[in-house]
Short mmCIF file of C-alpha atoms and ligand atoms in Angstrom, two decimals:
data_model
loop_
_atom_site.label_atom_id
_atom_site.label_comp_id
_atom_site.label_asym_id
_atom_site.label_seq_id
_atom_site.Cartn_x
_atom_site.Cartn_y
_atom_site.Cartn_z
CA UNK A 1 0.00 0.00 0.00
CA UNK A 2 1.34 3.40 -0.93
CA UNK A 3 2.21 5.74 1.91
CA UNK A 4 -0.22 8.30 0.69
CA UNK A 5 -3.21 6.06 0.32
CA UNK A 6 -5.58 7.12 -2.45
CA UNK A 7 -9.07 8.26 -1.65
CA UNK A 8 -12.06 7.03 -3.60
CA UNK A 9 -12.46 8.78 -6.94
CA UNK A 10 -16.26 8.54 -7.08
CA UNK A 11 -19.22 7.31 -5.05
CA UNK A 12 -18.57 4.03 -3.23
CA UNK A 13 -20.83 1.38 -1.80
CA UNK A 14 -19.20 -1.34 0.27
CA UNK A 15 -21.13 -4.44 1.29
CA UNK A 16 -19.68 -6.90 3.80
CA UNK A 17 -21.60 -10.19 3.81
CA UNK A 18 -21.52 -13.41 5.84
CA UNK A 19 -20.16 -11.83 9.02
CA UNK A 20 -19.93 -14.55 11.65
CA UNK A 21 -19.60 -12.23 14.64
CA UNK A 22 -20.08 -8.47 14.78
CA UNK A 23 -18.44 -6.58 17.63
CA UNK A 24 -20.01 -3.15 18.06
CA UNK A 25 -17.34 -1.38 20.13
CA UNK A 26 -20.05 -0.30 22.60
CA UNK A 27 -19.82 -1.77 26.11
CA UNK A 28 -23.57 -1.62 26.64
CA UNK A 29 -24.15 -4.00 23.71
CA UNK A 30 -20.81 -5.38 22.54
CA UNK A 31 -22.20 -8.01 20.14
CA UNK A 32 -24.67 -7.12 17.39
CA UNK A 33 -27.19 -9.56 15.96
CA UNK A 34 -26.36 -8.94 12.31
CA UNK A 35 -24.38 -10.47 9.45
CA UNK A 36 -24.18 -7.64 6.92
CA UNK A 37 -22.81 -4.08 6.87
CA UNK A 38 -23.36 -1.57 4.10
CA UNK A 39 -21.25 1.59 3.85
CA UNK A 40 -21.84 4.35 1.35
CA UNK A 41 -19.16 6.92 0.58
CA UNK A 42 -17.15 5.94 3.62
CA UNK A 43 -19.96 5.99 6.19
CA UNK A 44 -21.94 3.07 7.59
CA UNK A 45 -25.43 3.23 6.09
CA UNK A 46 -27.01 -0.07 7.18
CA UNK A 47 -26.42 -2.94 9.59
CA UNK A 48 -28.58 -6.04 9.66
CA UNK A 49 -29.40 -9.36 8.08
CA UNK A 50 -28.54 -9.67 4.39
CA UNK A 51 -32.19 -10.09 3.38
CA UNK A 52 -33.19 -6.93 5.24
CA UNK A 53 -30.65 -4.42 3.94
CA UNK A 54 -30.19 -2.87 0.51
CA UNK A 55 -27.09 -4.37 -1.04
CA UNK A 56 -27.85 -3.32 -4.64
CA UNK A 57 -25.30 -1.33 -6.58
CA UNK A 58 -22.28 -2.27 -4.50
CA UNK A 59 -18.91 -1.05 -5.78
CA UNK A 60 -17.10 -3.53 -3.51
CA UNK A 61 -18.44 -6.75 -2.00
CA UNK A 62 -16.51 -8.50 0.74
CA UNK A 63 -17.44 -12.03 1.77
CA UNK A 64 -16.43 -12.17 5.44
CA UNK A 65 -16.58 -15.97 5.24
CA UNK A 66 -17.95 -16.28 8.76
CA UNK A 67 -15.20 -14.20 10.39
CA UNK A 68 -15.44 -11.38 12.93
CA UNK A 69 -15.88 -7.70 12.10
CA UNK A 70 -15.01 -5.04 14.67
CA UNK A 71 -14.52 -1.28 14.44
CA UNK A 72 -10.96 -0.38 13.42
CA UNK A 73 -8.77 -0.15 16.52
CA UNK A 74 -7.78 3.22 17.94
CA UNK A 75 -4.36 3.83 19.48
CA UNK A 76 -4.94 6.64 21.97
CA UNK A 77 -1.25 7.36 22.55
CA UNK A 78 1.43 7.57 19.87
CA UNK A 79 4.34 9.91 19.18
CA UNK A 80 4.49 10.48 15.42
CA UNK A 81 7.06 12.86 13.95
CA UNK A 82 6.98 13.20 10.18
CA UNK A 83 5.29 10.96 7.64
CA UNK A 84 5.77 7.26 8.21
CA UNK A 85 9.19 7.65 9.87
CA UNK A 86 10.22 7.75 13.48
CA UNK A 87 13.65 8.94 14.56
CA UNK A 88 13.14 7.42 18.04
CA UNK A 89 14.12 3.99 16.72
CA UNK A 90 14.91 5.16 13.21
CA UNK A 91 12.18 3.07 11.61
CA UNK A 92 10.14 3.69 8.51
CA UNK A 93 6.65 2.39 7.68
CA UNK A 94 5.81 1.92 11.35
CA UNK A 95 2.31 3.37 10.92
CA UNK A 96 1.62 1.06 7.98
CA UNK A 97 2.78 -1.81 10.21
CA UNK A 98 0.21 -0.74 12.83
CA UNK A 99 -2.48 -0.93 10.17
CA UNK A 100 -1.53 -4.60 9.83
CA UNK A 101 -2.23 -4.81 13.57
CA UNK A 102 -5.75 -3.49 13.06
CA UNK A 103 -5.13 0.15 14.01
CA UNK A 104 -7.01 2.55 11.75
CA UNK A 105 -6.85 5.68 13.93
CA UNK A 106 -4.02 7.10 16.04
CA UNK A 107 -3.96 10.01 18.49
CA UNK A 108 -0.74 11.94 18.99
CA UNK A 109 0.33 12.61 22.56
CA UNK A 110 2.90 15.08 21.23
CA UNK A 111 5.43 15.09 18.41
CA UNK A 112 8.15 15.07 21.04
CA UNK A 113 10.71 13.04 19.10
CA UNK A 114 11.10 15.69 16.41
CA UNK A 115 14.84 16.30 16.13
CA UNK A 116 15.56 19.85 17.33
CA UNK A 117 12.01 20.27 18.62
CA UNK A 118 11.36 23.99 19.26
CA UNK A 119 10.44 24.94 22.82
CA UNK A 120 9.82 28.66 22.35
CA UNK A 121 6.16 29.58 22.10
CA UNK A 122 6.00 30.63 18.45
CA UNK A 123 8.10 27.65 17.44
CA UNK A 124 6.03 25.07 19.32
CA UNK A 125 2.83 26.53 17.94
CA UNK A 126 4.18 26.45 14.39
CA UNK A 127 5.26 22.83 14.80
CA UNK A 128 1.86 21.78 16.15
CA UNK A 129 0.02 23.40 13.25
CA UNK A 130 2.46 21.84 10.78
CA UNK A 131 2.00 18.36 12.31
CA UNK A 132 -1.78 18.65 12.30
CA UNK A 133 -1.78 19.65 8.63
CA UNK A 134 0.82 17.20 7.39
CA UNK A 135 -0.70 14.13 9.03
CA UNK A 136 -4.18 15.04 7.88
CA UNK A 137 -2.92 15.36 4.31
CA UNK A 138 -0.74 12.25 4.32
CA UNK A 139 -2.37 9.15 5.78
CA UNK A 140 0.15 6.33 5.85
CA UNK A 141 -1.66 3.27 4.51
CA UNK A 142 -4.89 5.21 5.03
CA UNK A 143 -4.48 5.42 8.83
CA UNK A 144 -6.06 8.53 10.35
CA UNK A 145 -3.35 10.15 12.45
CA UNK A 146 -4.71 12.92 14.65
CA UNK A 147 -1.53 14.88 15.27
CA UNK A 148 -0.49 18.43 16.12
CA UNK A 149 -0.30 18.13 19.90
CA UNK A 150 1.84 20.93 21.35
CA UNK A 151 3.73 20.39 24.58
CA UNK A 152 2.92 23.31 26.88
CA UNK A 153 5.60 25.65 28.20
CA UNK A 154 5.42 28.18 31.05
CA UNK A 155 5.57 31.23 28.76
CA UNK A 156 2.25 30.43 27.07
CA UNK A 157 -0.75 32.74 27.54
CA UNK A 158 -4.47 32.23 26.91
CA UNK A 159 -4.31 33.77 23.45
CA UNK A 160 -1.86 31.08 22.36
CA UNK A 161 -4.52 28.41 22.96
CA UNK A 162 -7.14 30.48 21.18
CA UNK A 163 -4.82 30.88 18.21
CA UNK A 164 -3.93 27.15 18.13
CA UNK A 165 -7.59 26.16 18.22
CA UNK A 166 -8.46 28.61 15.44
CA UNK A 167 -5.68 27.04 13.34
CA UNK A 168 -7.17 23.56 13.74
CA UNK A 169 -5.18 22.18 16.69
CA UNK A 170 -7.42 19.89 18.77
CA UNK A 171 -5.00 18.16 21.14
CA UNK A 172 -2.36 18.95 23.73
CA UNK A 173 0.73 16.79 23.99
CA UNK A 174 1.40 15.14 27.32
CA UNK A 175 1.50 17.77 30.05
CA UNK A 176 4.78 17.33 31.89
CA UNK A 177 6.97 16.66 28.86
CA UNK A 178 7.72 20.37 28.58
CA UNK A 179 8.55 23.03 31.14
CA UNK A 180 5.15 22.92 32.88
CA UNK A 181 5.40 20.32 35.63
CA UNK A 182 3.46 21.93 38.51
CA UNK A 183 -0.23 21.44 39.20
CA UNK A 184 -1.43 25.07 39.29
CA UNK A 185 0.17 26.09 35.96
CA UNK A 186 -0.95 22.87 34.31
CA UNK A 187 -4.52 23.36 35.55
CA UNK A 188 -4.65 26.92 34.26
CA UNK A 189 -3.41 25.98 30.78
CA UNK A 190 -5.53 22.81 30.55
CA UNK A 191 -8.49 25.05 31.37
CA UNK A 192 -7.57 27.43 28.56
CA UNK A 193 -7.20 24.49 26.18
CA UNK A 194 -10.62 23.13 27.18
CA UNK A 195 -12.23 26.55 26.77
CA UNK A 196 -11.17 26.54 23.11
CA UNK A 197 -12.04 22.89 22.41
CA UNK A 198 -8.54 21.41 22.72
CA UNK A 199 -8.33 18.01 24.48
CA UNK A 200 -5.60 17.33 26.99
CA UNK A 201 -3.57 14.46 28.39
CA UNK A 202 -0.76 14.15 30.92
CA UNK A 203 2.42 12.12 31.40
CA UNK A 204 1.61 10.09 34.54
CA UNK A 205 4.41 8.49 36.55
CA UNK A 206 8.17 8.48 36.48
CA UNK A 207 10.36 10.05 33.80
CA UNK A 208 10.22 8.36 30.39
CA UNK A 209 13.71 9.30 29.22
CA UNK A 210 16.58 11.29 30.73
CA UNK A 211 15.42 14.90 30.99
CA UNK A 212 11.74 14.33 31.72
CA UNK A 213 10.40 14.30 35.29
CA UNK A 214 8.05 12.63 37.76
CA UNK A 215 4.35 13.51 37.61
CA UNK A 216 2.60 12.20 40.73
CA UNK A 217 -1.07 11.88 41.70
CA UNK A 218 -1.28 15.40 43.13
CA UNK A 219 -0.15 17.01 39.87
CA UNK A 220 -2.36 14.66 37.82
CA UNK A 221 -5.50 15.44 39.84
CA UNK A 222 -4.82 19.17 39.97
CA UNK A 223 -4.06 19.42 36.24
CA UNK A 224 -7.44 17.74 35.49
CA UNK A 225 -6.64 16.73 31.90
CA UNK A 226 -9.33 14.99 29.85
CA UNK A 227 -7.27 11.80 29.72
CA UNK A 228 -4.98 10.45 32.42
CA UNK A 229 -2.20 9.55 29.97
CA UNK A 230 -0.60 6.16 30.62
CA UNK A 231 -1.88 5.77 34.17
CA UNK A 232 0.20 2.56 34.17
CA UNK A 233 3.38 4.56 33.55
CA UNK A 234 5.41 5.28 30.50
CA UNK A 235 7.36 3.19 31.52
CA UNK A 236 7.53 3.74 35.29
CA UNK A 237 4.17 3.59 37.07
CA UNK A 238 3.10 5.39 40.23
CA UNK A 239 2.58 3.24 43.34
CA UNK A 240 -0.76 1.41 43.48
CA UNK A 241 -2.19 3.67 46.20
CA UNK A 242 -1.59 6.72 43.97
CA UNK A 243 -3.20 4.98 40.98
CA UNK A 244 -6.21 4.20 43.14
CA UNK A 245 -6.38 7.86 44.26
CA UNK A 246 -6.43 9.02 40.64
CA UNK A 247 -9.14 6.51 39.65
CA UNK A 248 -11.28 7.58 42.61
CA UNK A 249 -10.41 11.27 42.55
CA UNK A 250 -11.73 12.12 39.09
CA UNK A 251 -13.92 10.83 36.26
CA UNK A 252 -11.39 11.35 33.46
CA UNK A 253 -10.23 8.74 30.96
CA UNK A 254 -7.90 6.04 32.25
CA UNK A 255 -5.40 5.26 29.53
CA UNK A 256 -3.47 1.98 29.66
CA UNK A 257 -0.46 1.67 27.39
CA UNK A 258 1.58 -1.20 26.04
CA UNK A 259 4.88 0.55 26.83
CA UNK A 260 3.96 0.83 30.49
CA UNK A 261 3.86 -1.34 33.56
CA UNK A 262 1.61 -4.31 32.81
CA UNK A 263 0.95 -5.15 36.45
CA UNK A 264 -0.17 -1.56 37.04
CA UNK A 265 -2.43 -1.77 33.99
CA UNK A 266 -4.15 -4.79 35.53
CA UNK A 267 -4.38 -2.99 38.88
CA UNK A 268 -6.04 0.00 37.19
CA UNK A 269 -8.42 -2.29 35.31
CA UNK A 270 -9.50 -4.05 38.51
CA UNK A 271 -9.90 -0.72 40.33
CA UNK A 272 -12.04 0.71 37.53
CA UNK A 273 -14.13 -2.46 37.38
CA UNK A 274 -14.77 -2.35 41.13
CA UNK A 275 -15.96 1.24 40.67
CA UNK A 276 -18.26 0.28 37.77
CA UNK A 277 -16.14 2.56 35.57
CA UNK A 278 -14.87 0.31 32.78
CA UNK A 279 -16.16 2.83 30.24
CA UNK A 280 -13.23 5.06 31.30
CA UNK A 281 -10.62 2.54 30.12
CA UNK A 282 -8.92 3.35 26.80
CA UNK A 283 -5.80 1.86 25.22
CA UNK A 284 -2.61 3.12 23.63
CA UNK A 285 0.85 1.86 22.85
CA UNK A 286 2.91 5.00 23.72
CA UNK A 287 5.09 4.08 20.76
CA UNK A 288 7.56 4.77 19.32
CA UNK A 289 9.51 4.72 22.55
CA UNK A 290 12.49 3.10 24.17
CA UNK A 291 10.55 -0.16 23.92
CA UNK A 292 10.27 0.31 20.19
CA UNK A 293 7.14 0.27 18.05
CA UNK A 294 4.46 -2.38 18.50
CA UNK A 295 2.38 -3.02 15.39
CA UNK A 296 0.35 -5.53 17.43
CA UNK A 297 0.44 -3.48 20.64
CA UNK A 298 -3.27 -2.70 20.83
CA UNK A 299 -4.20 -6.33 20.13
CA UNK A 300 -1.70 -7.38 22.79
CA UNK A 301 -3.31 -5.02 25.33
CA UNK A 302 -6.77 -6.39 24.47
CA UNK A 303 -5.50 -9.92 24.98
CA UNK A 304 -3.58 -9.05 28.18
CA UNK A 305 -6.54 -7.34 29.81
CA UNK A 306 -8.98 -10.01 28.68
CA UNK A 307 -6.89 -12.99 29.75
CA UNK A 308 -5.11 -11.85 32.92
CA UNK A 309 -7.73 -9.21 33.83
CA UNK A 310 -10.58 -11.64 33.22
CA UNK A 311 -12.61 -9.32 31.03
CA UNK A 312 -14.81 -10.81 28.27
CA UNK A 313 -12.95 -10.30 24.99
CA UNK A 314 -15.88 -8.45 23.42
CA UNK A 315 -15.64 -5.88 26.25
CA UNK A 316 -11.85 -5.62 25.98
CA UNK A 317 -12.27 -4.69 22.30
CA UNK A 318 -14.48 -1.78 23.41
CA UNK A 319 -11.50 -0.34 25.33
CA UNK A 320 -9.70 0.03 21.99
CA UNK A 321 -12.68 1.25 19.98
CA UNK A 322 -15.93 2.73 21.30
CA UNK A 323 -14.59 3.95 24.64
CA UNK A 324 -11.82 5.92 22.94
CA UNK A 325 -14.09 7.22 20.19
CA UNK A 326 -16.62 8.54 22.68
CA UNK A 327 -14.05 10.06 25.00
CA UNK A 328 -12.22 11.73 22.14
CA UNK A 329 -15.29 12.65 20.07
CA UNK A 330 -14.18 10.66 17.02
CA UNK A 331 -16.60 9.64 14.26
CA UNK A 332 -15.21 6.08 14.13
CA UNK A 333 -14.85 3.34 16.75
CA UNK A 334 -18.42 2.04 16.77
CA UNK A 335 -20.43 -0.05 14.34
CA UNK A 336 -23.33 2.32 14.10
CA UNK A 337 -25.13 3.97 11.18
CA UNK A 338 -23.47 7.29 10.31
CA UNK A 339 -20.05 6.39 11.69
CA UNK A 340 -16.92 6.08 9.57
CA UNK A 341 -16.67 2.71 7.83
CA UNK A 342 -13.39 1.75 9.51
CA UNK A 343 -13.21 -1.98 10.23
CA UNK A 344 -10.86 -4.76 11.17
CA UNK A 345 -11.86 -8.26 10.08
CA UNK A 346 -10.37 -11.03 12.19
CA UNK A 347 -10.58 -14.69 13.06
CA UNK A 348 -9.10 -17.02 15.61
CA UNK A 349 -5.39 -17.52 14.92
CA UNK A 350 -4.50 -20.86 13.37
CA UNK A 351 -3.96 -23.52 16.05
CA UNK A 352 -5.13 -21.38 18.97
CA UNK A 353 -6.80 -23.76 21.42
CA UNK A 354 -9.71 -21.33 21.88
CA UNK A 355 -13.15 -22.53 20.76
CA UNK A 356 -13.67 -19.31 18.80
CA UNK A 357 -12.06 -15.89 18.44
CA UNK A 358 -13.40 -14.53 21.75
CA UNK A 359 -12.33 -17.64 23.63
CA UNK A 360 -8.89 -17.50 22.03
CA UNK A 361 -8.37 -13.90 23.16
CA UNK A 362 -9.56 -14.77 26.67
CA UNK A 363 -6.94 -17.53 26.66
CA UNK A 364 -4.28 -14.90 25.90
CA UNK A 365 -3.81 -15.44 22.17
CA UNK A 366 -3.90 -12.72 19.55
CA UNK A 367 -6.47 -12.92 16.76
CA UNK A 368 -5.35 -13.13 13.15
CA UNK A 369 -6.30 -10.20 10.95
CA UNK A 370 -7.66 -10.92 7.49
CA UNK A 371 -8.55 -7.43 6.28
CA UNK A 372 -8.62 -3.77 7.25
CA UNK A 373 -11.00 -1.19 5.82
CA UNK A 374 -10.85 2.60 6.27
CA UNK A 375 -13.52 4.98 4.99
CA UNK A 376 -15.20 2.05 3.25
CA UNK A 377 -12.09 1.18 1.22
CA UNK A 378 -10.19 -2.11 1.63
CA UNK A 379 -6.66 -1.17 2.76
CA UNK A 380 -5.01 -4.48 3.54
CA UNK A 381 -5.88 -8.14 3.20
CA UNK A 382 -4.21 -10.94 5.22
CA UNK A 383 -2.00 -9.20 7.80
CA UNK A 384 1.74 -9.50 7.41
CA UNK A 385 2.13 -9.10 11.18
CA UNK A 386 -0.49 -11.08 13.09
CA UNK A 387 -0.43 -14.84 13.37
CA UNK A 388 -2.40 -16.18 10.41
CA UNK A 389 -6.16 -16.14 10.79
CA UNK A 390 -7.95 -19.48 10.47
CA UNK A 391 -10.43 -18.07 7.94
CA UNK A 392 -10.02 -14.87 5.92
CA UNK A 393 -12.51 -12.66 4.13
CA UNK A 394 -12.24 -12.09 0.42
CA UNK A 395 -13.27 -9.49 -2.10
CA UNK A 396 -15.85 -11.25 -4.27
CA UNK A 397 -17.11 -8.47 -6.46
CA UNK A 398 -16.80 -4.89 -7.60
ZN1 LIG B 1 4.50 9.93 28.58
#
């Protein structure tokens, strides 16, 4: 697939038939009783039984062959830099590799690995606007990268946030990665961001790399960002009692990342479940990082939380889809009429002992991906990165 994936030239109508299992992405009803999805011009237009929906005039027909369709996965925490290259581990095509792990949308937590990253106010604003524009124009493999997430510095004033928002910036990078590391300043600036419609996140826990600092529960709760970025550390987690305080002390999103402390992720999951707050759990990889890039990182988190955290697999998939979409006001992440037609089609991996895909994930295995679709367009077929799926969908007509 080309880096700059082509968009459809004319009207499109995608029909996916013979779906064996449809995962909605919504915790309140994670499995839908339907076997067919129709998407017109990139948006879901019908969901139901084949005999009940209008499949006439399809431009693409996919026979799911009894496999599982879920919303495309969302990585809530990545650090893109420029195009499909990361200087952190000097890799190219890492975003395209994530697509082969089922990720169709990524959220930047700051373009902090940009070599020579500017830290003066005009420079950081310019870089954020540039990143937002460049990633919206160039979608590696078709993946939607929401980037342009400035890292706040002490010299910023309210007008800077107003100006960023007017220029199309919708995210802050992790609070704490720049000069602002104290609660009161963070709270003031997060408030300005929120006033102008910019979402916020924070670096929770110990320093990620030499030069960054500790952000503890007091700073996290005072800053009051929309998302508690990597509450399980990136990589070093806060002590369990502080994680519990954060879960109980606010209603913000609880982000669990692959490049964090896995035991702390399970502790957070159990705490949120005891509070009846699983809808706050969202997933990221926090890649690229010292731990590298993880094309299968979101699937691995789903499997980790489902198997060791004893969460039904269909609920664990919601952490990586509907929960994130709702929290971040994205138009994807749920199989629902009107939403973006972004899908991952999967099946049980070959030779997994699980009875079916959900059972295999609950046993700790990864599913095999057979196809990804973004905006109603088939982007990849059998994944080059997951273990091979037992059954794969196929394109049967145009
Ligand atoms: Zn971080």
